[in-house]
Amino acid sequence: GAEAGKHPMKLYWEYMVYLFRRMEQIDEQQMHEVGYRDYLQDPLQPLMDNLENQTYETFEKDATKYLQYERAVQAALIDRVSEAEAEAGKVTV
């Protein structure tokens, strides 16, 4: 049986405390993204819709987006300039 004065859920509570203490702290970027995660949303139309300042700030802080842009530009340049041309110093603008 349970010890006198000890709640039957105490072990579960202690384990939950242990798990929460081991969790990684989220940074400011992740804090901004919390409200947008795990939700399907209609694509925003910044030229048609009057978006709030906070929405633009969230877009600007999206590190994943910029990483994907960087990869896309790199892939486009690799596709456009052959390895031989790159080694020869061909400049593409």
Short mmCIF file of C-alpha atoms in Angstrom, two decimals:
data_model
loop_
_atom_site.label_atom_id
_atom_site.label_comp_id
_atom_site.label_asym_id
_atom_site.label_seq_id
_atom_site.Cartn_x
_atom_site.Cartn_y
_atom_site.Cartn_z
CA GLY A 1 0.00 0.00 0.00
CA ALA A 2 0.84 3.64 -0.08
CA GLU A 3 2.91 5.12 2.74
CA ALA A 4 0.99 7.24 5.23
CA GLY A 5 0.75 10.86 4.01
CA LYS A 6 2.22 10.05 0.58
CA HIS A 7 -0.04 10.78 -2.37
CA PRO A 8 -0.38 7.84 -4.79
CA MET A 9 0.50 10.13 -7.73
CA LYS A 10 3.66 11.57 -6.11
CA LEU A 11 6.03 9.31 -8.08
CA TYR A 12 4.42 10.36 -11.36
CA TRP A 13 4.65 14.02 -10.35
CA GLU A 14 8.34 13.62 -9.44
CA TYR A 15 9.04 12.00 -12.79
CA MET A 16 7.25 14.82 -14.62
CA VAL A 17 9.36 17.36 -12.71
CA TYR A 18 12.47 15.42 -13.69
CA LEU A 19 11.45 15.43 -17.38
CA PHE A 20 10.64 19.16 -17.41
CA ARG A 21 13.99 20.00 -15.83
CA ARG A 22 15.77 18.03 -18.57
CA MET A 23 13.93 19.82 -21.39
CA GLU A 24 15.94 22.08 -23.64
CA GLN A 25 15.25 25.75 -23.08
CA ILE A 26 13.68 27.39 -26.13
CA ASP A 27 15.26 30.50 -27.60
CA GLU A 28 13.51 33.71 -28.64
CA GLN A 29 13.05 32.50 -32.24
CA GLN A 30 11.32 29.33 -31.10
CA MET A 31 9.18 31.35 -28.69
CA HIS A 32 7.89 33.45 -31.63
CA GLU A 33 7.10 30.31 -33.62
CA VAL A 34 5.09 28.52 -30.91
CA GLY A 35 1.76 29.96 -32.03
CA TYR A 36 2.34 28.96 -35.64
CA ARG A 37 3.54 25.38 -35.21
CA ASP A 38 1.43 22.33 -35.97
CA TYR A 39 -1.31 24.32 -37.69
CA LEU A 40 -2.18 24.32 -41.36
CA GLN A 41 -2.65 27.90 -42.45
CA ASP A 42 -3.75 29.59 -45.63
CA PRO A 43 -0.80 31.12 -47.47
CA LEU A 44 -0.49 34.80 -46.68
CA GLN A 45 -0.75 37.34 -49.48
CA PRO A 46 1.39 40.27 -48.29
CA LEU A 47 0.60 42.37 -51.35
CA MET A 48 -3.18 41.84 -51.05
CA ASP A 49 -3.67 41.58 -47.29
CA ASN A 50 -2.81 44.17 -44.70
CA LEU A 51 -0.68 42.03 -42.38
CA GLU A 52 0.19 42.97 -38.83
CA ASN A 53 3.72 44.09 -38.01
CA GLN A 54 4.18 41.01 -35.80
CA THR A 55 3.51 38.77 -38.81
CA TYR A 56 6.30 40.42 -40.79
CA GLU A 57 8.63 40.20 -37.80
CA THR A 58 7.94 36.47 -37.56
CA PHE A 59 8.75 36.04 -41.26
CA GLU A 60 12.01 37.96 -40.87
CA LYS A 61 13.14 35.78 -37.97
CA ASP A 62 12.53 32.52 -39.84
CA ALA A 63 16.05 31.08 -40.03
CA THR A 64 14.85 27.96 -41.86
CA LYS A 65 13.47 30.05 -44.69
CA TYR A 66 16.79 31.81 -45.25
CA LEU A 67 18.69 28.53 -45.09
CA GLN A 68 16.37 27.10 -47.75
CA TYR A 69 16.86 30.23 -49.90
CA GLU A 70 20.63 29.81 -49.59
CA ARG A 71 20.41 26.16 -50.66
CA ALA A 72 18.15 27.04 -53.59
CA VAL A 73 20.51 29.74 -54.85
CA GLN A 74 23.47 27.38 -54.48
CA ALA A 75 21.64 24.65 -56.41
CA ALA A 76 20.67 27.10 -59.15
CA LEU A 77 24.26 28.31 -59.52
CA ILE A 78 25.60 24.77 -59.59
CA ASP A 79 23.01 23.90 -62.23
CA ARG A 80 23.85 26.99 -64.30
CA VAL A 81 27.67 26.75 -64.19
CA SER A 82 29.46 23.51 -64.86
CA GLU A 83 32.28 22.41 -62.58
CA ALA A 84 34.81 23.02 -65.40
CA GLU A 85 33.54 26.57 -65.91
CA ALA A 86 33.65 27.22 -62.17
CA GLU A 87 37.24 26.00 -61.96
CA ALA A 88 38.11 28.23 -64.95
CA GLY A 89 36.78 31.20 -62.96
CA LYS A 90 33.61 31.86 -64.95
CA VAL A 91 31.55 34.52 -63.23
CA THR A 92 27.76 34.22 -63.32
CA VAL A 93 25.52 37.15 -62.51
#
